[in-house]
CSV table of C-alpha atoms and ligand atoms in Angstrom, one decimal:
chain,number,residue,atom,x,y,z
G,1,MET,CA,114.5,136.4,95.4
G,2,PHE,CA,117.2,136.2,98.0
G,3,LYS,CA,119.2,139.4,98.6
G,4,MET,CA,122.6,139.6,100.3
G,5,GLU,CA,122.5,143.4,100.8
G,6,PRO,CA,120.7,143.4,104.2
G,7,ILE,CA,123.4,141.1,105.6
G,8,LEU,CA,126.5,143.0,104.4
G,9,ASP,CA,126.3,145.7,107.1
G,10,MET,CA,125.4,143.5,110.0
G,11,ASN,CA,127.7,142.5,112.8
G,12,GLN,CA,128.3,138.8,113.6
G,13,GLU,CA,125.4,138.4,116.1
G,14,GLU,CA,123.0,140.3,113.9
G,15,ARG,CA,123.8,138.0,111.0
G,16,LEU,CA,123.2,134.9,113.2
G,17,LYS,CA,119.8,136.3,114.3
G,18,TYR,CA,118.9,137.1,110.7
G,19,MET,CA,120.0,133.5,109.7
G,20,ASN,CA,117.3,132.1,112.1
G,21,PHE,CA,114.8,134.6,110.9
G,22,LEU,CA,115.4,133.5,107.3
G,23,LEU,CA,115.1,129.9,108.3
G,24,LYS,CA,111.7,130.6,109.9
G,25,SER,CA,110.5,132.3,106.8
G,26,GLN,CA,111.7,129.4,104.6
G,27,LEU,CA,109.9,126.9,106.8
G,28,SER,CA,106.7,128.9,106.9
G,29,SER,CA,106.5,129.2,103.1
G,30,GLU,CA,107.4,125.6,102.1
G,31,LYS,CA,106.5,122.1,103.5
G,32,ASP,CA,108.9,119.9,101.5
G,33,ASN,CA,111.6,118.4,103.8
G,34,LEU,CA,114.3,118.2,101.1
G,35,ALA,CA,113.7,121.8,99.8
G,36,ASN,CA,113.7,123.1,103.4
G,37,ILE,CA,117.0,121.5,104.5
G,38,SER,CA,118.6,122.4,101.1
G,39,ASN,CA,117.8,126.0,101.7
G,40,ALA,CA,118.7,125.7,105.4
G,41,ALA,CA,122.3,124.9,104.3
G,42,ALA,CA,122.3,127.8,101.8
G,43,ILE,CA,121.0,130.2,104.5
G,44,ILE,CA,123.9,129.3,106.8
G,45,ASP,CA,126.4,129.7,104.0
G,46,ALA,CA,125.0,133.1,103.2
G,47,CYS,CA,124.9,134.4,106.8
G,48,ILE,CA,128.1,133.0,108.4
G,49,GLU,CA,131.3,134.4,107.2
G,50,GLY,CA,134.5,132.3,106.6
G,51,LEU,CA,133.0,128.8,105.9
G,52,ASN,CA,134.4,126.4,103.3
G,53,TRP,CA,131.7,123.8,103.9
G,54,VAL,CA,128.3,123.5,105.6
G,55,GLY,CA,125.8,120.8,105.3
G,56,PHE,CA,123.8,117.9,106.7
G,57,TYR,CA,124.7,114.2,107.3
G,58,ILE,CA,121.6,112.1,107.9
G,59,LEU,CA,121.6,108.9,109.8
G,60,ARG,CA,120.4,106.1,107.5
G,61,GLY,CA,120.8,102.4,108.3
G,62,GLY,CA,123.2,103.0,111.2
G,63,GLU,CA,125.6,105.4,109.4
G,64,LEU,CA,125.8,109.0,108.4
G,65,VAL,CA,125.0,109.7,104.7
G,66,LEU,CA,125.7,113.0,103.0
G,67,GLY,CA,122.7,115.3,102.7
G,68,PRO,CA,122.2,118.8,101.2
G,69,PHE,CA,125.3,121.0,101.5
G,70,GLN,CA,127.3,124.0,100.2
G,71,GLY,CA,131.0,123.5,99.4
G,72,LEU,CA,133.2,121.0,97.6
G,73,PRO,CA,132.1,117.4,97.1
G,74,ALA,CA,132.5,115.6,100.4
G,75,CYS,CA,132.7,112.1,101.9
G,76,ASN,CA,129.4,110.2,101.2
G,77,ARG,CA,129.3,108.1,104.4
G,78,ILE,CA,130.7,108.4,107.9
G,79,LYS,CA,130.4,105.7,110.5
G,80,VAL,CA,129.0,106.4,114.0
G,81,GLY,CA,131.9,107.1,116.3
G,82,LYS,CA,134.3,108.1,113.4
G,83,GLY,CA,135.5,111.7,112.8
G,84,VAL,CA,134.0,114.8,114.3
G,85,CYS,CA,130.5,114.1,112.8
G,86,GLY,CA,130.4,110.4,114.0
G,87,THR,CA,131.6,111.5,117.4
G,88,ALA,CA,128.7,114.0,117.7
G,89,VAL,CA,126.3,111.2,116.9
G,90,LYS,CA,127.9,108.7,119.4
G,91,THR,CA,128.2,111.2,122.3
G,92,LYS,CA,125.0,113.2,121.4
G,93,GLU,CA,127.0,116.3,122.1
G,94,ILE,CA,128.0,119.4,120.1
G,95,GLN,CA,131.6,119.2,118.9
G,96,LEU,CA,133.3,122.6,118.7
G,97,VAL,CA,136.8,121.9,117.4
G,98,SER,CA,139.2,124.8,117.2
G,99,ASP,CA,141.9,122.8,115.4
G,100,VAL,CA,140.7,119.7,113.5
G,101,HIS,CA,144.3,118.5,113.1
G,102,LEU,CA,144.4,117.9,116.9
G,103,PHE,CA,141.1,115.9,116.8
G,104,PRO,CA,141.9,112.2,116.8
G,105,GLY,CA,140.3,110.5,113.8
G,106,HIS,CA,139.2,113.8,112.1
G,107,ILE,CA,138.1,113.0,108.5
G,108,ALA,CA,139.6,115.5,106.0
G,109,CYS,CA,137.0,115.8,103.3
G,110,ASP,CA,138.3,119.2,102.3
G,111,PRO,CA,142.0,119.8,103.2
G,112,ALA,CA,141.2,123.5,103.5
G,113,SER,CA,139.3,122.9,106.8
G,114,ASN,CA,141.0,123.8,110.0
G,115,SER,CA,138.2,124.2,112.5
G,116,GLU,CA,134.8,122.6,112.7
G,117,LEU,CA,131.4,122.8,114.5
G,118,VAL,CA,129.1,119.8,114.5
G,119,ILE,CA,125.6,120.0,116.0
G,120,PRO,CA,123.8,116.7,116.4
G,121,ILE,CA,120.1,116.7,115.4
G,122,ILE,CA,118.2,115.1,118.2
G,123,ARG,CA,114.5,114.8,118.8
G,124,ASP,CA,112.9,112.9,121.7
G,125,GLY,CA,116.3,111.4,122.5
G,126,LYS,CA,116.8,110.0,119.0
G,127,VAL,CA,119.7,111.2,116.8
G,128,TYR,CA,118.6,111.9,113.1
G,129,GLY,CA,121.9,113.3,111.8
G,130,VAL,CA,124.2,116.2,112.2
G,131,LEU,CA,124.7,119.7,110.9
G,132,ASP,CA,128.4,120.2,110.0
G,133,LEU,CA,130.3,123.5,109.5
G,134,ASP,CA,133.9,123.8,108.4
G,135,SER,CA,136.2,126.8,108.2
G,136,PRO,CA,139.7,127.3,106.9
G,137,LYS,CA,140.4,129.6,110.0
G,138,LYS,CA,141.6,127.9,113.2
G,139,GLY,CA,139.3,128.8,116.1
G,140,ARG,CA,136.6,130.2,113.8
G,141,PHE,CA,133.7,129.0,115.9
G,142,SER,CA,132.6,130.3,119.3
G,143,ASP,CA,129.8,130.0,121.8
G,144,LEU,CA,127.9,132.6,119.7
G,145,GLU,CA,127.7,130.2,116.7
G,146,ARG,CA,127.0,127.3,119.1
G,147,LYS,CA,124.1,129.2,120.6
G,148,TYR,CA,122.4,130.4,117.4
G,149,LEU,CA,123.0,127.1,115.5
G,150,THR,CA,121.5,125.2,118.4
G,151,GLU,CA,118.4,127.4,118.0
G,152,PHE,CA,118.6,126.8,114.3
G,153,ILE,CA,118.3,123.1,114.8
G,154,ASP,CA,115.5,123.5,117.3
G,155,ILE,CA,113.6,125.5,114.7
G,156,LEU,CA,114.3,122.9,112.0
G,157,ASN,CA,113.3,120.1,114.4
G,158,LYS,CA,109.8,121.6,114.8
G,159,HIS,CA,109.2,121.4,111.0
G,160,ILE,CA,111.3,118.6,109.5
G,161,ASP,CA,110.1,115.0,109.4
G,162,TRP,CA,113.6,113.4,109.3
G,163,ASP,CA,112.2,109.9,108.8
G,164,LYS,CA,110.6,111.1,105.5
G,165,LEU,CA,113.6,112.7,103.8
A,201,SME,N1,135.4,116.5,109.0
A,201,SME,C1,134.2,115.7,109.1
A,201,SME,C2,133.9,115.0,107.9
A,201,SME,C3,132.9,115.7,107.0
A,201,SME,S1,133.5,117.0,106.1
A,201,SME,O1,134.1,117.9,107.0
A,201,SME,C4,132.4,117.6,105.2
A,201,SME,C5,134.5,114.7,110.2
A,201,SME,O2,135.6,114.6,110.7
A,201,SME,O3,133.5,114.0,110.6
């Protein structure tokens, strides 16, 4: 059973390290891709404070389709090049957006979102989707989250067969 108690007394970086430890233990105990990315979204939600949405969009047939997430119901599909997520796919670059209202073409799935971090999921040069985090707090995300979430995706990439989701 998952317990929140160990996390409560940790500082921000300790939580991020613990998040990646929890992901590794999830991946070592389960082989199903869908179960693993579902719990991956829940692990981030439990370990990172101040999120209103976190989840995956998976590239299918040339557009992003909603995957496992935590938060309010969200947009089902996002075209490559559109919004923060579609931009991360098109550029193959992490998008760290301090104020989404200043990002041209930002897609407001949840009006509470004010800042956003999107990590593209890339293996051998091919983009499989994105991990998207939203916060109601402007400037919520920093290089610390960027670093540990990049590592999080690297860990996932070693275990998940994105083509077989
Ligand atoms: N804001 C995103 C859309 C997805 S939701 O935030 C869940 C974007 O601009 O791509």
